[in-house]
Structure formats: structure tokens, C-alpha cells
Tab-separated table of C-alpha atoms (C1' of nucleotides) in Angstrom:
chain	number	residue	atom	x	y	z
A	1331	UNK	CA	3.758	7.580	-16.489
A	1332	UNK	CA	3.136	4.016	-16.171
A	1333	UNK	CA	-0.802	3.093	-14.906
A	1334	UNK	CA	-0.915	-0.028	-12.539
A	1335	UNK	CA	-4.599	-1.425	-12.038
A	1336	UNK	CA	-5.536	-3.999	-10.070
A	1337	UNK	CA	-8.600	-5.839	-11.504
A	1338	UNK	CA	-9.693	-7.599	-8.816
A	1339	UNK	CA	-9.715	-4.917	-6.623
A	1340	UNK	CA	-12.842	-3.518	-5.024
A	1341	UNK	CA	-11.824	0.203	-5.792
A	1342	UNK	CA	-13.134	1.066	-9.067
A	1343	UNK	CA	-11.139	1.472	-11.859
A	1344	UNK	CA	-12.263	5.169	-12.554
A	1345	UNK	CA	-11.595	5.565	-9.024
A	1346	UNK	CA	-7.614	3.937	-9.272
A	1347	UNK	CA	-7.253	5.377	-12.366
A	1348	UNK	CA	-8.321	9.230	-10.414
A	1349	UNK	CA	-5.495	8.284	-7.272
A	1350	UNK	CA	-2.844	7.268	-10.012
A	1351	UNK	CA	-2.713	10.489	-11.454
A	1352	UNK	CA	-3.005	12.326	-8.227
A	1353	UNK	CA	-0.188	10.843	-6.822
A	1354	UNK	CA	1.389	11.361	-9.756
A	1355	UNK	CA	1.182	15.087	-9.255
A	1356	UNK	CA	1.842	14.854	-6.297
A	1357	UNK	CA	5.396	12.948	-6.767
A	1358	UNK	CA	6.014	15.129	-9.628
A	1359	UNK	CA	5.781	12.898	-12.514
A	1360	UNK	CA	3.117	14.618	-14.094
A	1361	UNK	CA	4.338	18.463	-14.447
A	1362	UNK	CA	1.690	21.480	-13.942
A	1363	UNK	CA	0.195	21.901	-18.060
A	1364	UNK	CA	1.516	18.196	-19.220
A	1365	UNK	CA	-0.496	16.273	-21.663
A	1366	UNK	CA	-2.125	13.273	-20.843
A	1367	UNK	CA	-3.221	10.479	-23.080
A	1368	UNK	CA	-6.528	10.736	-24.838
A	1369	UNK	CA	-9.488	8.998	-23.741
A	1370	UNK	CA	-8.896	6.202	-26.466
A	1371	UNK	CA	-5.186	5.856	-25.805
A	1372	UNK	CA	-5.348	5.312	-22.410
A	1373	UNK	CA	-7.971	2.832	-22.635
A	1374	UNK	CA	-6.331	1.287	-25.604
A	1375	UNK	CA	-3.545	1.128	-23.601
A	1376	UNK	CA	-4.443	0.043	-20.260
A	1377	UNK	CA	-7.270	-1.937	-21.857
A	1378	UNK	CA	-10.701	-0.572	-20.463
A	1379	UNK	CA	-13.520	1.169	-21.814
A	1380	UNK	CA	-13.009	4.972	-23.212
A	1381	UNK	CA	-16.273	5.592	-20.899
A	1382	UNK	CA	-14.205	4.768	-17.863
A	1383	UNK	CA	-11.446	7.008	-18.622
A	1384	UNK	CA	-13.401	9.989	-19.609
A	1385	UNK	CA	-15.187	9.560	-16.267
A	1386	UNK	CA	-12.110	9.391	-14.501
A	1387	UNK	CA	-10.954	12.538	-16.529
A	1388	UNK	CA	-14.075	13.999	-15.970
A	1389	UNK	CA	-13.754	13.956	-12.032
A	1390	UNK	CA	-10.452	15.048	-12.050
A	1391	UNK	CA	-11.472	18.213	-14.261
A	1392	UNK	CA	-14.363	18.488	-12.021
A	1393	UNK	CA	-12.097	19.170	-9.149
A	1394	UNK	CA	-9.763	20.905	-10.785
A	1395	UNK	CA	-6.696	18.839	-11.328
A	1396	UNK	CA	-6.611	18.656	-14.855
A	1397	UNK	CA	-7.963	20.905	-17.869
A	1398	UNK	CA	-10.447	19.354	-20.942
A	1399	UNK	CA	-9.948	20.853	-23.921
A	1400	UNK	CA	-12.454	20.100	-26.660
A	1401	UNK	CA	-10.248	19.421	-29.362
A	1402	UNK	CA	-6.889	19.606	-28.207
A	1403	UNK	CA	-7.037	17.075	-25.161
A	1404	UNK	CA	-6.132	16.769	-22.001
A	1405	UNK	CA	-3.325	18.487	-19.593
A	1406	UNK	CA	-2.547	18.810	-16.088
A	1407	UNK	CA	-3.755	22.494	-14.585
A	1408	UNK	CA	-1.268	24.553	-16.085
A	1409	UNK	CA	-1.684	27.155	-13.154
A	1410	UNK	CA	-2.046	25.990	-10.127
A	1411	UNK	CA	-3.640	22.791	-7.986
A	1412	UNK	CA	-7.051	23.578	-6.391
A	1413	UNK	CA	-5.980	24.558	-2.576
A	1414	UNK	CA	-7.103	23.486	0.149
A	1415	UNK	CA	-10.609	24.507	0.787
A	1416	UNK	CA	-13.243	24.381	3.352
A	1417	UNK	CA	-15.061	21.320	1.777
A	1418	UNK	CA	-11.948	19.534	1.167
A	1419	UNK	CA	-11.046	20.071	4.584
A	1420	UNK	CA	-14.430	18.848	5.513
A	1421	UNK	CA	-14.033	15.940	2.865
A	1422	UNK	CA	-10.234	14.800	3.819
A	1423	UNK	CA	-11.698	14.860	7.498
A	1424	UNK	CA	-14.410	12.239	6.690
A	1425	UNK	CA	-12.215	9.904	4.772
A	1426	UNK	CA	-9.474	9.922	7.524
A	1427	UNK	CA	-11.961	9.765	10.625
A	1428	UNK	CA	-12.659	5.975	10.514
A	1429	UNK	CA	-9.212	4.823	9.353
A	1430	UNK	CA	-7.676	6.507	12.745
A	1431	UNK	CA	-10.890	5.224	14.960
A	1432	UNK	CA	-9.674	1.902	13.626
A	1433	UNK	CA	-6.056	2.004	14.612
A	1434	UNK	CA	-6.787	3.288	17.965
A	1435	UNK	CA	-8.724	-0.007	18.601
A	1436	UNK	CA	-6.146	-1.820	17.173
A	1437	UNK	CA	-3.970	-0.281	19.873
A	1438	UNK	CA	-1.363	1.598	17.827
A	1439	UNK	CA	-0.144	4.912	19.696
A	1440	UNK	CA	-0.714	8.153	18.270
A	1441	UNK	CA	3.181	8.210	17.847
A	1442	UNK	CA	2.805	5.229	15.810
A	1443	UNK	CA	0.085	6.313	13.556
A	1444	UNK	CA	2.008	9.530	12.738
A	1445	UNK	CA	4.748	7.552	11.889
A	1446	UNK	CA	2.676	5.813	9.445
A	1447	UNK	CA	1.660	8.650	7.990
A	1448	UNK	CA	5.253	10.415	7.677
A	1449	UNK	CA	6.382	7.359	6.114
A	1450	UNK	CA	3.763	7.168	2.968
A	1451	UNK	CA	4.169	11.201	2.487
A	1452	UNK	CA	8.252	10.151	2.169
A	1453	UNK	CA	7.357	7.438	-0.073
A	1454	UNK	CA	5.249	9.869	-2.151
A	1455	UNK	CA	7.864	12.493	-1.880
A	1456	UNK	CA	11.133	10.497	-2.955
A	1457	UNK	CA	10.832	9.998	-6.632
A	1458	UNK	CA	14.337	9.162	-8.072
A	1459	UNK	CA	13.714	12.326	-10.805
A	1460	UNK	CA	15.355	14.718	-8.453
A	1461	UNK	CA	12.024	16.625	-8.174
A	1462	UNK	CA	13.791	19.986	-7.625
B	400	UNK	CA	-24.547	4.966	22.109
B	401	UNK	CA	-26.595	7.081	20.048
B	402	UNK	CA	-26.072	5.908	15.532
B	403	UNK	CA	-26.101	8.936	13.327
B	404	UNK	CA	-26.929	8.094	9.642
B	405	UNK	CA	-26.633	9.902	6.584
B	406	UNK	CA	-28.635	8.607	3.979
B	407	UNK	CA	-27.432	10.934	1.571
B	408	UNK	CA	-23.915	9.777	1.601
B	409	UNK	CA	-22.592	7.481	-0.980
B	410	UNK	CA	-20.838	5.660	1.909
B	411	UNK	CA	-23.454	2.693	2.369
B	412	UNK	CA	-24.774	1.945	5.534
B	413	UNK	CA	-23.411	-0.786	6.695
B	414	UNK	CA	-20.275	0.703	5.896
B	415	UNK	CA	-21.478	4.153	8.355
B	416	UNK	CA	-22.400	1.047	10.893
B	417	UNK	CA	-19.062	-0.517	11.126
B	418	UNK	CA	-17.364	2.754	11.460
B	419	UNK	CA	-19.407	3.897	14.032
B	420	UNK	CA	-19.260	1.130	15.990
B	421	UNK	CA	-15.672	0.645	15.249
B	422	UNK	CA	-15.090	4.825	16.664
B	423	UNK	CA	-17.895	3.695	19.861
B	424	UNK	CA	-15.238	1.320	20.759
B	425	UNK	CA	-12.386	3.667	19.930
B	426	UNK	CA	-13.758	6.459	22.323
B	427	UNK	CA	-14.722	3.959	24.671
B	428	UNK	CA	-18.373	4.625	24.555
B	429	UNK	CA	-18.932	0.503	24.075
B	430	UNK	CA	-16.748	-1.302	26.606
B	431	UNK	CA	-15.361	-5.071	25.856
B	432	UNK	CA	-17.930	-7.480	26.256
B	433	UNK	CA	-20.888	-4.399	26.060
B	434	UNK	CA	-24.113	-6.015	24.458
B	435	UNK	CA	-25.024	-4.593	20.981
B	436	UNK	CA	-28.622	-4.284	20.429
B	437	UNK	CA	-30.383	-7.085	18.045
B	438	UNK	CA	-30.173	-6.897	14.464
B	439	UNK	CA	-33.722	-6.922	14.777
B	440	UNK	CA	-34.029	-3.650	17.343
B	441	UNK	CA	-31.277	-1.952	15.939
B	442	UNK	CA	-32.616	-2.181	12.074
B	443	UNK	CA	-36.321	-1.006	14.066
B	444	UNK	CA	-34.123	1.849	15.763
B	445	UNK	CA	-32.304	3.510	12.673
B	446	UNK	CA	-35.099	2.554	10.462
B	447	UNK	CA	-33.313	-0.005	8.362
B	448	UNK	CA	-33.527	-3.444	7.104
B	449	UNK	CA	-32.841	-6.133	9.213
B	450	UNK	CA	-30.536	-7.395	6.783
B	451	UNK	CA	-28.772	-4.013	6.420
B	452	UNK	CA	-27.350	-4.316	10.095
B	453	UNK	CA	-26.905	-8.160	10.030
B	454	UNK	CA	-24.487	-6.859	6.971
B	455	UNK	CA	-22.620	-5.207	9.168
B	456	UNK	CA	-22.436	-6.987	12.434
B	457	UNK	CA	-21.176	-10.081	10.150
B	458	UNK	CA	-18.555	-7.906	8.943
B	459	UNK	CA	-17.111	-6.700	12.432
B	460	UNK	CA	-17.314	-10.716	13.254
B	461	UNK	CA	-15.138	-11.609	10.824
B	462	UNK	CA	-12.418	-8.306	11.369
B	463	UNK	CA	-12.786	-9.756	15.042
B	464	UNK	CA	-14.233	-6.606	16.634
B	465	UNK	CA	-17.590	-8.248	17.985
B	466	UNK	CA	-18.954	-11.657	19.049
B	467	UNK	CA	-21.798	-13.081	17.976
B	468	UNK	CA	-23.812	-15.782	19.490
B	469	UNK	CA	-26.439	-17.978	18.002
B	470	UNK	CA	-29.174	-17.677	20.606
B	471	UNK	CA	-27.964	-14.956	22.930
B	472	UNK	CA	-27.257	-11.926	20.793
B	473	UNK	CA	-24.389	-9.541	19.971
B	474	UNK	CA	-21.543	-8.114	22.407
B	475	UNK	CA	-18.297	-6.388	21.829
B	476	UNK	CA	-14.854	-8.703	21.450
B	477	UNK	CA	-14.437	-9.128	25.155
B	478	UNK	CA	-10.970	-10.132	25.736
B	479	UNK	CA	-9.111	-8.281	23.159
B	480	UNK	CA	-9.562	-6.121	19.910
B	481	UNK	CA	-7.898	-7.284	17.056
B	482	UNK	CA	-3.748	-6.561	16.869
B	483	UNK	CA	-1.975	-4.784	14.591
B	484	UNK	CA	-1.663	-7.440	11.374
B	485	UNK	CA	0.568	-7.800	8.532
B	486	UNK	CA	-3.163	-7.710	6.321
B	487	UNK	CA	-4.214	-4.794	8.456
B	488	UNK	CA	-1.132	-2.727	7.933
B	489	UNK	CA	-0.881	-3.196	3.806
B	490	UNK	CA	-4.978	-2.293	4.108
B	491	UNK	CA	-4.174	0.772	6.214
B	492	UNK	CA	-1.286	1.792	3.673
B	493	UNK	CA	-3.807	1.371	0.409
B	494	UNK	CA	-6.262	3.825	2.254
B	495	UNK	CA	-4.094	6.254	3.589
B	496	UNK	CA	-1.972	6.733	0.682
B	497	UNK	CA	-4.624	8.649	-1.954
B	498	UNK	CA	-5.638	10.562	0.686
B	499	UNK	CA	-2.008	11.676	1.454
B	500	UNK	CA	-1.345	12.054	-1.992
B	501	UNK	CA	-4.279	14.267	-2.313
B	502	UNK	CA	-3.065	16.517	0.251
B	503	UNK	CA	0.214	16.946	-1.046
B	504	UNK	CA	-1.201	18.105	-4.387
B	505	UNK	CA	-3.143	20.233	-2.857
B	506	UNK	CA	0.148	22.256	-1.268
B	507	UNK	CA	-0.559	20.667	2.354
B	508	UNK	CA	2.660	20.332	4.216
B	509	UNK	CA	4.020	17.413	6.054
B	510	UNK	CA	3.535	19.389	9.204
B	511	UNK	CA	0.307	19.858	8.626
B	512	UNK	CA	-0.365	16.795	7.883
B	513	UNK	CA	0.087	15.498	11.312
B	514	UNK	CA	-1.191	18.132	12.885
B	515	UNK	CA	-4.457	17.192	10.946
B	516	UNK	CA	-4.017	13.108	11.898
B	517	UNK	CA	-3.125	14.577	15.455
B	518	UNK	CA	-6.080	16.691	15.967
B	519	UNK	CA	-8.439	13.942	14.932
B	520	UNK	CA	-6.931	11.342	17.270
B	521	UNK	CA	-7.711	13.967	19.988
B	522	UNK	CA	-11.441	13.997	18.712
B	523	UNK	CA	-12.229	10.541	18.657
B	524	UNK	CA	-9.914	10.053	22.181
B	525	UNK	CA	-11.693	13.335	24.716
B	526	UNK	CA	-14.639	12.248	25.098
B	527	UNK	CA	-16.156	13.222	28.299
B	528	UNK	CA	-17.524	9.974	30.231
B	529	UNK	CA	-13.371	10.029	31.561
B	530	UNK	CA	-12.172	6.511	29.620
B	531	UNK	CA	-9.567	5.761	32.598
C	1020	DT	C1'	-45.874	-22.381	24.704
C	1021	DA	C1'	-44.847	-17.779	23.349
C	1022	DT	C1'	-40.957	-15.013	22.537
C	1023	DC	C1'	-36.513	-13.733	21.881
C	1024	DT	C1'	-31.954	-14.694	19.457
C	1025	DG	C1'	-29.168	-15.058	14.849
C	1026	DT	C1'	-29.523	-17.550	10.305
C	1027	DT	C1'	-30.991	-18.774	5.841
C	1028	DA	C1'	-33.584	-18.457	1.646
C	1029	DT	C1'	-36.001	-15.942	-2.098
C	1030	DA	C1'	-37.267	-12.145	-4.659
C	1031	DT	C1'	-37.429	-7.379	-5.986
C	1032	DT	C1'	-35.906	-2.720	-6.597
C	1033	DT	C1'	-32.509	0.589	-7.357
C	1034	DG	C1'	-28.218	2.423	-8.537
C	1035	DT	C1'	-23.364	2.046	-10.045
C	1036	DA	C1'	-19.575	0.237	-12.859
C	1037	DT	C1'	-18.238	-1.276	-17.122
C	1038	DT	C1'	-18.489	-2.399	-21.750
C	1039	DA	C1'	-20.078	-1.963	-26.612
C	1040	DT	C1'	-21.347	0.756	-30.575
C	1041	DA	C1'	-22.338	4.694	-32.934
C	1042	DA	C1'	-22.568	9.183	-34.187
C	1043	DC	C1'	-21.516	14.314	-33.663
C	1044	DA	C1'	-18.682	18.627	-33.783
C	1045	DG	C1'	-14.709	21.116	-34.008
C	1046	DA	C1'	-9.602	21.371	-34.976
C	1047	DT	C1'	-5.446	19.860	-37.492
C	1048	DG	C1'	-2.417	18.012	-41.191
C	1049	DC	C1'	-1.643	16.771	-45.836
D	754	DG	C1'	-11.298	19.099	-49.267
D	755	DC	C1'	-10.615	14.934	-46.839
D	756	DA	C1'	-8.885	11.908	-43.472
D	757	DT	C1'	-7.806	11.921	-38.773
D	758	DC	C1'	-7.457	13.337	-34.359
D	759	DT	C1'	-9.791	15.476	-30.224
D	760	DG	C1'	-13.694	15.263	-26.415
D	761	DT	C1'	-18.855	14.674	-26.213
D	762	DT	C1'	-23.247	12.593	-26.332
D	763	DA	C1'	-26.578	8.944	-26.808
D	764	DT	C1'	-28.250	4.279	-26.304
D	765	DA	C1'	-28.154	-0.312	-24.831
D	766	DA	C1'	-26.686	-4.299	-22.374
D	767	DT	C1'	-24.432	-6.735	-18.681
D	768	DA	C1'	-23.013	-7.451	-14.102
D	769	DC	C1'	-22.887	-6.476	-9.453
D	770	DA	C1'	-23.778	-4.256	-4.957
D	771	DA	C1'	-26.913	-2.076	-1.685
D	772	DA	C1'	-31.096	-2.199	0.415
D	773	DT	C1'	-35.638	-3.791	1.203
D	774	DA	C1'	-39.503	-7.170	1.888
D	775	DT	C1'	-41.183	-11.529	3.491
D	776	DA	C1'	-40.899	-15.825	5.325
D	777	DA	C1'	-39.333	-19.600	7.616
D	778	DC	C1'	-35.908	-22.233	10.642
D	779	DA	C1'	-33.429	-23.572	14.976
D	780	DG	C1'	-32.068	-23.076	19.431
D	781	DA	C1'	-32.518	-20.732	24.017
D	782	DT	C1'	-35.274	-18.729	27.570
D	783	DA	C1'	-39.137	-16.990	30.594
DNA sequence: TATCTGTTATATTTGTATTATAACAGATGC
DNA sequence: GCATCTGTTATAATACAAATATAACAGATA
């Protein structure tokens, strides 16, 4: 999977590096109990520290979307994704609170806004792989 | 309208300003043209810098949500909120699009989704002072 | 003239993000 | 056994953002 990162972004690179491999579950180009790069290969590769991808890893472990092992490395949770919980709920509810408060001033419809969102869960969705 | 803080959060202040100014205006609770308080008597109120709200009024000038005059103090944008922009749309997209990527990982369905963007809309929209 | 606005200027403190090195401990391959 | 690969831990340094603390300025108003 190829990592984008935009450098001059205000979103931490931990924090892009966390939503790149989300969505990348999500569209199914990473597969439940694929490898991932090691710490030093990905920063090698995308040219960052190894400190800021183990803390990306580390988050991602932390809420269960990938598996650490000491000496083997890293995979995507074989098993299953984490579900969704209480505190996600709780979480997912925070983070899309303001974004809507600022549409509605903005004067976009409710129709509107779940069009929006329909339209970024199809672009999410439609991978060319065929993810059958 | 009554600010609610959390200094806990890792959101920072300012940031908890805007939005709740940004959902006041949303649920109608500040009208166009409404006077804010001073930086001075808000920072007082919610026990914060001066600076700390100056932060955040600046911020809302520049999106084009509030007005601020030199010697006479702060009011809402009183002839229009800010439209729908080209800028505003790609910024929308960038922060909707982890957290929908999020949910799909999580086995959320498109369905619900919406229902979830729906149901929040209807939060920040009923509130009871009857915004006719 | 005293008092209210927002504004500007410094300085300090605190925490986060990122990088730079280095070393450690366990597993694997030759 | 030794080199090499894992993630882990430790330490330090840099840079920046968030927040606070004072202080002063400029214009408007009562």
C-alpha cells in the first residue's frame, strides 16, 4: 500500500500515518492478519523518524487494529476489527458534532450533508481490487 | 448562551470556543448581529486568558462567522454566514473522511451511518426556544 | 477624565511532535 | 555461533503550539 503524507499539513504525521492505514482496512487493501512494514522500513521508506511510526503503530495496536509482535513484526488483527463500542460511539459523536454544527450554518440541508457523507463512504468503498 | 469547557480534553480551547459558538449559531441560540461578550469578560467568565478567547474570536473573523469592531466589541456576522466554498467543501471532505473510514472498519453500515449524521443534525437543530 | 473596546508586544511555562543516537532482548538464518 | 532482523527503551535536542501573565496603546463613549 502506497503512504501519501502531506508535510505541510497541520495533522500530524503519526496521526496521517494512523487514518492511512485505517482507510486502508477499511477499502480492503490491507487484509485481516497482513504484514506491515517494520518500524525502520516504513520510515526508511516514507522518510520520517522510526519514533513516529512506532507511535503511530503503537495507537493503532492500542485500539486494536493491528497486532505487535515482539520479534516477528507487525500485522493487521488477524481476527476481527474492534466493534463498535460505547466509547467509540461516544468518541465518533464528538468528532462529528462540530463538523455538522458547521454545515448547518453554512446552510447546507440535511439532505445535502448526507449526501456528502454517502459519497466519501462510496469513495472508500470502490477500490478497483474487486473487494469481494 | 451558557460555554461548557473541558479542560481535560486534548481539543484546545479555543478550538472548544469556535465550535461552540459555531453550534450557538447553528441552533440558533446567537442570532445574526447578537453581541458576543468582550474578550476581556468572556476570558473573566470561563476563567481563561484573555488571549485564549481573542484566539478564537480572530479565528471566527477570518472564517467570516463574527464581526469584530475596533472600539465597539464583538457581534455575530449579521447579514449572512459564510456559503458553502470550494475551500470549505475539500476541508469538510479531509475531516469527514477518517472518521468514515473508521466506521467502516469498525463493521458500521452505510445505513447507519446516516442515521448517526441524521440523528445529530436533529440534536444540534430541536432546541426548544422554537428557531422559526 | 475614567472606562470600556480590541490590539499589540514581550516573556514564560508547559506539553507535543519530531528527530537523532544508542543500546537492549529475543528470534531467525546461515 | 554470529550476523541480522524484529520491537522496545532510554536520552537528548529541536521546534512549535497552547496557554498564561503583564503591560501598554489607541480609539470610542459616558
Amino acid at each position: 500500500m502506497i503512504i501519501q503524507l502531506d508535510m505541510q499539513s497541520d495533522v500530524p504525521i503519526y496521526t496521517q500515518l494512523m487514518n492511512q492505514i485505517i482507510e486502508g482496512i477499511a477499502r480492503g487493501d490491507l487484509k485481516l492478519g497482513e504484514a506491515l512494514p517494520s518500524v525502520r522500513g516504513l520510515a526508511s521508506d516514507i522518510g520520517v523518524n522510526l519514533h513516529t511510526v512506532n507511535k503511530a503503530y503503537n495507537l493503532l495496536k492500542q485500539e486494536g487494529f493491528i497486532q505487535i509482535h515482539r520479534q516477528k513484526g507487525v500485522v493487521i488483527q488477524p481476527d476481527a476489527m474492534p466493534l463498535v463500542t460505547p466509547e467509540y460511539e461516544l468518541k465518533q459523536h464528538n468528532q462529528l458534532r462540530p463538523i455538522i454544527a458547521e454545515a448547518i450554518c453554512r446552510g447546507m440541508t440535511k439532505e445535502q450533508l448526507l449526501q456528502v457523507t454517502e459519497q466519501i463512504h462510496k469513495e472508500i468503498m470502490h477500490n478497483e481490487k474487486g473487494n469481494a
